[in-house]
Amino acid sequence: MSVVVIGSANLDLVYEVDRIPSPGVTVLSRGFASFTGGKGNNQAIAAARAGADTLFITALGQDEAADRLAEEARNAGITLLDRRVDAPTGTALIFVDRKGENSIVVNSGANAELVDLTEAELAEIAAADVLVLQLETPLATVIAAARAARAADTVVVLNAAPSGAFPVELLSKIDILVVNEHEAAELAGEPAGTGERSLMSVLTVHGCDVVITLGAEGALVGGWGTTPVKIPAFKVEVQDTTGAGDVFVGAFAATLDHTADERSLVAATEFATAAAALAVQRKGAGPSIPTREEVHEFLA
Ligand code: ADP
Ligand code: NA
């Protein structure tokens, strides 16, 4: 299985604080750590660890953060097709308080420069079995990539995250939409707390297959004109759910088969549910992403 991921790469700078500072206040941090992240980067690592031949198209700056992201991606087995642009590598400044509440500031930096896909990038998309997209990359790029994939029978998986401005017409250019419950409600134009099956019926009207992830509840898989199937989550001791959705998406894409028929969607969702269950039992996003062997061992 070959997967192309187009998307963001960030360096996450995480400060542990007693209280998140309000305006005009200075606080001392209790601890600091930096991690490689960004939805595109996390999903590409998850796809590669799940055994897919994975190419990651991303934009990085010309700084140490870029070198670190590139090195960790290659160590995960990814083929990196990175542009080095004249903007700082994307960063996320994250404050986490004692209750685990957080405040985050993202500087898109280089990620905003991932525009005008080259002939070489479009050729990679056409040659792949599956293309994975998210919404941390300029929308025009997401649309152009989806078009190129569609013209070449590459299966298009869109993780419509983070939620926000989203043109519904993009839904007609993708094959499979993966969203969490919150994103599903926003996309469907329904209030939070609307039943997952109602959200599913609104979203599948657009003609794409839909996977709604439900946190500790698992995931719901549905296609146009079919009855949705619920795949329960595994009951595990949770350490850290950061990036669970990204692990799910990467593992899912790596396990789809080229037909992307209903049986294949359900099988990929089962594998992704197990991969995410392993990830939430470990701290951190990147280092917690399991390999194909670990997932099979867990399922055995
Ligand atoms: P996101 O991180 O995008 O909000 P979810 O919270 O829906 O996404 O989590 C994605 C997937 O990760 C779920 O479908 C589930 O398989 C797995 N997962 C998340 N939280 C848990 C949990 N507490 N226990 C077991 N699996 C979980
Ligand atoms: Na193709």
CSV table of N, CA, C and O in Angstrom, one decimal, residues 37-128:
chain,number,residue,atom,x,y,z
A,37,GLY,N,5.4,17.5,15.8
A,37,GLY,CA,3.9,17.3,15.7
A,37,GLY,C,3.4,17.9,14.4
A,37,GLY,O,4.2,18.0,13.4
A,38,GLY,N,2.2,18.4,14.5
A,38,GLY,CA,1.5,18.8,13.2
A,38,GLY,C,0.7,17.6,12.7
A,38,GLY,O,1.2,16.5,12.7
A,39,LYS,N,-0.5,17.8,12.3
A,39,LYS,CA,-1.4,16.7,11.9
A,39,LYS,C,-0.8,15.9,10.7
A,39,LYS,O,-0.8,14.7,10.8
A,40,GLY,N,-0.3,16.6,9.7
A,40,GLY,CA,0.3,15.9,8.6
A,40,GLY,C,1.4,15.0,9.0
A,40,GLY,O,1.5,13.8,8.7
A,41,ASN,N,2.3,15.6,9.8
A,41,ASN,CA,3.5,14.9,10.3
A,41,ASN,C,3.1,13.6,11.1
A,41,ASN,O,3.6,12.5,10.9
A,42,ASN,N,2.2,13.8,12.0
A,42,ASN,CA,1.7,12.7,12.9
A,42,ASN,C,1.1,11.6,12.1
A,42,ASN,O,1.3,10.4,12.3
A,43,GLN,N,0.2,12.0,11.1
A,43,GLN,CA,-0.5,11.0,10.3
A,43,GLN,C,0.5,10.3,9.4
A,43,GLN,O,0.3,9.1,9.2
A,44,ALA,N,1.5,11.0,8.9
A,44,ALA,CA,2.5,10.3,8.0
A,44,ALA,C,3.3,9.3,8.8
A,44,ALA,O,3.5,8.1,8.4
A,45,ILE,N,3.7,9.7,10.1
A,45,ILE,CA,4.4,8.7,10.9
A,45,ILE,C,3.5,7.5,11.2
A,45,ILE,O,4.0,6.4,11.1
A,46,ALA,N,2.3,7.7,11.5
A,46,ALA,CA,1.4,6.6,11.8
A,46,ALA,C,1.2,5.7,10.6
A,46,ALA,O,1.2,4.5,10.8
A,47,ALA,N,1.1,6.3,9.4
A,47,ALA,CA,0.9,5.4,8.2
A,47,ALA,C,2.2,4.6,8.0
A,47,ALA,O,2.1,3.4,7.7
A,48,ALA,N,3.4,5.2,8.2
A,48,ALA,CA,4.6,4.5,7.9
A,48,ALA,C,4.8,3.4,9.0
A,48,ALA,O,5.2,2.3,8.6
A,49,ARG,N,4.5,3.7,10.2
A,49,ARG,CA,4.7,2.7,11.3
A,49,ARG,C,3.7,1.5,11.1
A,49,ARG,O,3.9,0.4,11.4
A,50,ALA,N,2.5,1.9,10.4
A,50,ALA,CA,1.5,0.8,10.2
A,50,ALA,C,1.9,0.0,8.9
A,50,ALA,O,1.2,-0.9,8.6
A,51,GLY,N,3.0,0.3,8.3
A,51,GLY,CA,3.5,-0.5,7.3
A,51,GLY,C,3.3,0.0,5.8
A,51,GLY,O,3.7,-0.7,4.9
A,52,ALA,N,2.7,1.2,5.7
A,52,ALA,CA,2.6,1.7,4.3
A,52,ALA,C,3.8,2.3,3.8
A,52,ALA,O,4.6,2.9,4.6
A,53,ASP,N,4.0,2.2,2.5
A,53,ASP,CA,5.1,2.9,1.8
A,53,ASP,C,4.6,4.4,1.8
A,53,ASP,O,3.7,4.7,1.1
A,54,THR,N,5.2,5.3,2.6
A,54,THR,CA,4.7,6.6,2.9
A,54,THR,C,5.5,7.7,2.4
A,54,THR,O,6.7,7.8,2.8
A,55,LEU,N,4.9,8.6,1.7
A,55,LEU,CA,5.6,9.9,1.2
A,55,LEU,C,4.9,11.0,1.9
A,55,LEU,O,3.7,11.1,1.9
A,56,PHE,N,5.7,12.0,2.4
A,56,PHE,CA,5.1,13.1,3.1
A,56,PHE,C,5.5,14.4,2.4
A,56,PHE,O,6.7,14.7,2.4
A,57,ILE,N,4.5,15.1,1.9
A,57,ILE,CA,4.8,16.4,1.3
A,57,ILE,C,4.5,17.5,2.3
A,57,ILE,O,3.3,17.6,2.8
A,58,THR,N,5.5,18.3,2.6
A,58,THR,CA,5.3,19.4,3.6
A,58,THR,C,6.2,20.5,3.4
A,58,THR,O,7.1,20.5,2.5
A,59,ALA,N,6.0,21.7,4.0
A,59,ALA,CA,6.9,22.8,3.9
A,59,ALA,C,7.5,23.1,5.3
A,59,ALA,O,6.8,23.2,6.3
A,60,LEU,N,8.8,23.2,5.2
A,60,LEU,CA,9.6,23.5,6.5
A,60,LEU,C,10.4,24.8,6.3
A,60,LEU,O,10.6,25.2,5.1
A,61,GLY,N,10.8,25.4,7.3
A,61,GLY,CA,11.7,26.6,7.2
A,61,GLY,C,13.1,26.1,7.0
A,61,GLY,O,13.4,25.0,6.6
A,62,GLN,N,14.0,27.1,7.4
A,62,GLN,CA,15.5,26.8,7.3
A,62,GLN,C,16.1,27.0,8.6
A,62,GLN,O,16.9,27.9,8.9
A,63,ASP,N,15.6,26.1,9.6
A,63,ASP,CA,16.0,26.3,11.0
A,63,ASP,C,16.2,24.9,11.6
A,63,ASP,O,16.0,23.9,11.0
A,64,GLU,N,16.6,24.9,12.9
A,64,GLU,CA,16.8,23.7,13.6
A,64,GLU,C,15.6,22.8,13.7
A,64,GLU,O,15.6,21.6,13.7
A,65,ALA,N,14.4,23.5,13.9
A,65,ALA,CA,13.2,22.8,14.0
A,65,ALA,C,12.9,21.9,12.7
A,65,ALA,O,12.5,20.8,12.8
A,66,ALA,N,13.3,22.5,11.6
A,66,ALA,CA,13.1,21.8,10.3
A,66,ALA,C,14.0,20.6,10.3
A,66,ALA,O,13.6,19.5,9.9
A,67,ASP,N,15.2,20.7,10.7
A,67,ASP,CA,16.2,19.6,10.6
A,67,ASP,C,15.7,18.5,11.6
A,67,ASP,O,15.8,17.3,11.2
A,68,ARG,N,15.2,18.9,12.7
A,68,ARG,CA,14.7,17.8,13.7
A,68,ARG,C,13.5,17.1,13.1
A,68,ARG,O,13.4,15.9,13.2
A,69,LEU,N,12.5,17.9,12.5
A,69,LEU,CA,11.3,17.2,11.9
A,69,LEU,C,11.7,16.3,10.8
A,69,LEU,O,11.2,15.2,10.7
A,70,ALA,N,12.7,16.7,10.0
A,70,ALA,CA,13.1,15.9,8.8
A,70,ALA,C,13.8,14.6,9.3
A,70,ALA,O,13.5,13.5,8.8
A,71,GLU,N,14.6,14.8,10.3
A,71,GLU,CA,15.3,13.6,10.8
A,71,GLU,C,14.4,12.6,11.5
A,71,GLU,O,14.4,11.4,11.2
A,72,GLU,N,13.4,13.1,12.3
A,72,GLU,CA,12.5,12.1,12.9
A,72,GLU,C,11.6,11.5,11.9
A,72,GLU,O,11.2,10.3,12.1
A,73,ALA,N,11.2,12.2,10.9
A,73,ALA,CA,10.3,11.6,9.8
A,73,ALA,C,11.1,10.5,9.1
A,73,ALA,O,10.5,9.4,8.9
A,74,ARG,N,12.3,10.8,8.8
A,74,ARG,CA,13.1,9.7,8.1
A,74,ARG,C,13.3,8.5,9.0
A,74,ARG,O,13.3,7.4,8.6
A,75,ASN,N,13.6,8.8,10.3
A,75,ASN,CA,13.8,7.7,11.2
A,75,ASN,C,12.5,6.8,11.3
A,75,ASN,O,12.6,5.6,11.7
A,76,ALA,N,11.3,7.4,11.1
A,76,ALA,CA,10.1,6.6,11.1
A,76,ALA,C,9.9,5.9,9.8
A,76,ALA,O,8.9,5.1,9.7
A,77,GLY,N,10.7,6.0,8.9
A,77,GLY,CA,10.6,5.3,7.6
A,77,GLY,C,9.9,6.0,6.5
A,77,GLY,O,9.5,5.5,5.5
A,78,ILE,N,9.7,7.3,6.7
A,78,ILE,CA,8.9,8.2,5.7
A,78,ILE,C,9.9,8.6,4.7
A,78,ILE,O,11.0,9.0,4.9
A,79,THR,N,9.4,8.7,3.4
A,79,THR,CA,10.1,9.4,2.4
A,79,THR,C,9.6,10.8,2.4
A,79,THR,O,8.4,11.1,2.3
A,80,LEU,N,10.5,11.8,2.6
A,80,LEU,CA,10.1,13.2,2.8
A,80,LEU,C,10.3,14.0,1.5
A,80,LEU,O,11.4,13.9,0.9
A,81,LEU,N,9.2,14.6,1.1
A,81,LEU,CA,9.4,15.5,-0.1
A,81,LEU,C,9.1,16.9,0.5
A,81,LEU,O,8.0,17.4,0.5
A,82,ASP,N,10.1,17.5,1.1
A,82,ASP,CA,9.9,18.8,1.8
A,82,ASP,C,10.4,20.0,1.0
A,82,ASP,O,11.4,19.9,0.3
A,83,ARG,N,9.7,21.0,1.2
A,83,ARG,CA,10.2,22.3,0.6
A,83,ARG,C,10.8,23.1,1.8
A,83,ARG,O,10.2,23.1,2.9
A,84,ARG,N,11.9,23.7,1.5
A,84,ARG,CA,12.5,24.6,2.6
A,84,ARG,C,12.2,26.0,2.1
A,84,ARG,O,12.8,26.5,1.2
A,85,VAL,N,11.3,26.6,2.8
A,85,VAL,CA,10.8,28.0,2.4
A,85,VAL,C,11.4,29.1,3.3
A,85,VAL,O,12.0,28.8,4.4
A,86,ASP,N,11.2,30.3,2.9
A,86,ASP,CA,11.7,31.4,3.6
A,86,ASP,C,10.7,31.9,4.7
A,86,ASP,O,10.2,33.0,4.6
A,87,ALA,N,10.4,31.0,5.6
A,87,ALA,CA,9.5,31.3,6.7
A,87,ALA,C,9.9,30.4,7.8
A,87,ALA,O,10.4,29.3,7.5
A,88,PRO,N,9.6,30.7,9.1
A,88,PRO,CA,10.0,29.8,10.2
A,88,PRO,C,9.2,28.5,10.1
A,88,PRO,O,8.0,28.5,9.7
A,89,THR,N,9.7,27.4,10.5
A,89,THR,CA,9.0,26.1,10.6
A,89,THR,C,7.8,26.4,11.6
A,89,THR,O,7.9,27.1,12.5
A,90,GLY,N,6.7,25.8,11.3
A,90,GLY,CA,5.5,25.9,12.1
A,90,GLY,C,5.8,25.5,13.6
A,90,GLY,O,6.5,24.6,13.8
A,91,THR,N,5.2,26.3,14.5
A,91,THR,CA,5.4,26.0,15.9
A,91,THR,C,4.0,26.0,16.6
A,91,THR,O,3.2,26.8,16.2
A,92,ALA,N,3.9,25.3,17.7
A,92,ALA,CA,2.7,25.4,18.5
A,92,ALA,C,3.2,25.6,20.0
A,92,ALA,O,4.1,24.9,20.5
A,93,LEU,N,2.8,26.7,20.6
A,93,LEU,CA,3.2,27.1,21.9
A,93,LEU,C,2.0,26.6,22.8
A,93,LEU,O,0.9,27.0,22.7
A,94,ILE,N,2.3,25.6,23.7
A,94,ILE,CA,1.3,25.0,24.5
A,94,ILE,C,1.5,25.1,25.9
A,94,ILE,O,2.6,24.8,26.5
A,95,PHE,N,0.5,25.7,26.7
A,95,PHE,CA,0.6,25.7,28.1
A,95,PHE,C,-0.4,24.7,28.7
A,95,PHE,O,-1.5,24.6,28.2
A,96,VAL,N,0.1,23.8,29.6
A,96,VAL,CA,-0.8,22.8,30.2
A,96,VAL,C,-0.8,23.1,31.7
A,96,VAL,O,0.3,23.1,32.3
A,97,ASP,N,-1.9,23.2,32.3
A,97,ASP,CA,-2.0,23.5,33.7
A,97,ASP,C,-2.2,22.2,34.5
A,97,ASP,O,-2.2,21.1,33.9
A,98,ARG,N,-2.2,22.3,35.8
A,98,ARG,CA,-2.3,21.1,36.7
A,98,ARG,C,-3.5,20.2,36.5
A,98,ARG,O,-3.4,19.0,36.7
A,99,LYS,N,-4.6,20.8,36.0
A,99,LYS,CA,-5.8,20.0,35.7
A,99,LYS,C,-5.7,19.4,34.3
A,99,LYS,O,-6.7,18.7,33.9
A,100,GLY,N,-4.7,19.7,33.5
A,100,GLY,CA,-4.6,19.1,32.2
A,100,GLY,C,-5.3,20.0,31.2
A,100,GLY,O,-5.3,19.7,30.0
A,101,GLU,N,-5.8,21.2,31.6
A,101,GLU,CA,-6.4,22.1,30.6
A,101,GLU,C,-5.3,22.8,29.9
A,101,GLU,O,-4.2,23.0,30.4
A,102,ASN,N,-5.5,23.1,28.6
A,102,ASN,CA,-4.4,23.7,27.9
A,102,ASN,C,-4.9,25.0,27.1
A,102,ASN,O,-6.0,25.2,26.9
A,103,SER,N,-3.9,25.8,26.8
A,103,SER,CA,-4.0,26.9,25.9
A,103,SER,C,-3.0,26.8,24.8
A,103,SER,O,-1.8,26.5,25.2
A,104,ILE,N,-3.3,27.0,23.6
A,104,ILE,CA,-2.4,26.8,22.5
A,104,ILE,C,-2.4,27.9,21.5
A,104,ILE,O,-3.4,28.5,21.1
A,105,VAL,N,-1.2,28.4,21.1
A,105,VAL,CA,-1.0,29.3,20.0
A,105,VAL,C,-0.2,28.6,18.9
A,105,VAL,O,0.9,28.1,19.2
A,106,VAL,N,-0.8,28.6,17.7
A,106,VAL,CA,-0.1,28.0,16.6
A,106,VAL,C,0.5,29.1,15.7
A,106,VAL,O,-0.3,30.1,15.3
A,107,ASN,N,1.7,29.0,15.3
A,107,ASN,CA,2.2,29.9,14.2
A,107,ASN,C,2.4,29.0,13.0
A,107,ASN,O,3.3,28.1,13.0
A,108,SER,N,1.6,29.1,12.0
A,108,SER,CA,1.6,28.3,10.8
A,108,SER,C,3.0,28.4,10.1
A,108,SER,O,3.5,27.4,9.6
A,109,GLY,N,3.5,29.5,10.0
A,109,GLY,CA,4.9,29.7,9.4
A,109,GLY,C,5.0,29.1,8.1
A,109,GLY,O,4.1,29.3,7.2
A,110,ALA,N,5.9,28.2,7.9
A,110,ALA,CA,6.2,27.5,6.6
A,110,ALA,C,5.0,26.8,6.1
A,110,ALA,O,4.8,26.7,4.9
A,111,ASN,N,4.1,26.3,7.0
A,111,ASN,CA,2.9,25.5,6.5
A,111,ASN,C,2.0,26.3,5.6
A,111,ASN,O,1.4,25.8,4.8
A,112,ALA,N,2.0,27.6,5.8
A,112,ALA,CA,1.2,28.5,5.0
A,112,ALA,C,1.8,28.7,3.6
A,112,ALA,O,1.1,29.2,2.7
A,113,GLU,N,3.0,28.3,3.4
A,113,GLU,CA,3.7,28.4,2.1
A,113,GLU,C,3.6,27.1,1.3
A,113,GLU,O,4.2,27.0,0.2
A,114,LEU,N,2.8,26.2,1.7
A,114,LEU,CA,2.6,24.9,0.9
A,114,LEU,C,1.6,25.2,-0.1
A,114,LEU,O,0.4,24.8,0.0
A,115,VAL,N,1.9,25.9,-1.2
A,115,VAL,CA,1.0,26.4,-2.2
A,115,VAL,C,1.6,26.0,-3.6
A,115,VAL,O,2.8,25.7,-3.7
A,116,ASP,N,0.7,26.0,-4.6
A,116,ASP,CA,1.1,25.7,-6.0
A,116,ASP,C,1.9,24.4,-6.1
A,116,ASP,O,3.1,24.4,-6.2
A,117,LEU,N,1.2,23.3,-6.0
A,117,LEU,CA,1.8,21.9,-6.1
A,117,LEU,C,2.6,21.8,-7.4
A,117,LEU,O,2.2,22.2,-8.4
A,118,THR,N,3.8,21.2,-7.3
A,118,THR,CA,4.7,21.1,-8.5
A,118,THR,C,4.3,19.9,-9.3
A,118,THR,O,3.5,19.0,-8.8
A,119,GLU,N,4.8,19.8,-10.5
A,119,GLU,CA,4.5,18.6,-11.4
A,119,GLU,C,5.0,17.3,-10.6
A,119,GLU,O,4.3,16.3,-10.7
A,120,ALA,N,6.1,17.4,-10.0
A,120,ALA,CA,6.6,16.2,-9.3
A,120,ALA,C,5.7,15.8,-8.1
A,120,ALA,O,5.4,14.6,-7.9
A,121,GLU,N,5.2,16.8,-7.4
A,121,GLU,CA,4.3,16.5,-6.3
A,121,GLU,C,3.0,15.9,-6.8
A,121,GLU,O,2.5,14.9,-6.3
A,122,LEU,N,2.5,16.5,-7.9
A,122,LEU,CA,1.2,15.9,-8.5
A,122,LEU,C,1.4,14.5,-9.0
A,122,LEU,O,0.5,13.7,-8.9
A,123,ALA,N,2.6,14.2,-9.6
A,123,ALA,CA,2.8,12.9,-10.1
A,123,ALA,C,2.9,11.9,-9.0
A,123,ALA,O,2.4,10.7,-9.1
A,124,GLU,N,3.4,12.3,-7.8
A,124,GLU,CA,3.4,11.3,-6.7
A,124,GLU,C,2.0,11.0,-6.2
A,124,GLU,O,1.7,9.9,-5.8
A,125,ILE,N,1.2,12.1,-6.2
A,125,ILE,CA,-0.2,11.9,-5.8
A,125,ILE,C,-0.9,10.9,-6.8
A,125,ILE,O,-1.7,10.0,-6.3
A,126,ALA,N,-0.7,11.1,-8.0
A,126,ALA,CA,-1.3,10.2,-9.0
A,126,ALA,C,-0.9,8.8,-8.9
A,126,ALA,O,-1.6,7.8,-9.1
A,127,ALA,N,0.4,8.6,-8.5
A,127,ALA,CA,1.0,7.2,-8.5
A,127,ALA,C,0.6,6.5,-7.2
A,127,ALA,O,0.7,5.3,-7.1
A,128,ALA,N,0.1,7.2,-6.2
A,128,ALA,CA,-0.2,6.6,-4.9
A,128,ALA,C,-1.5,5.8,-4.9
A,128,ALA,O,-2.4,6.1,-5.7
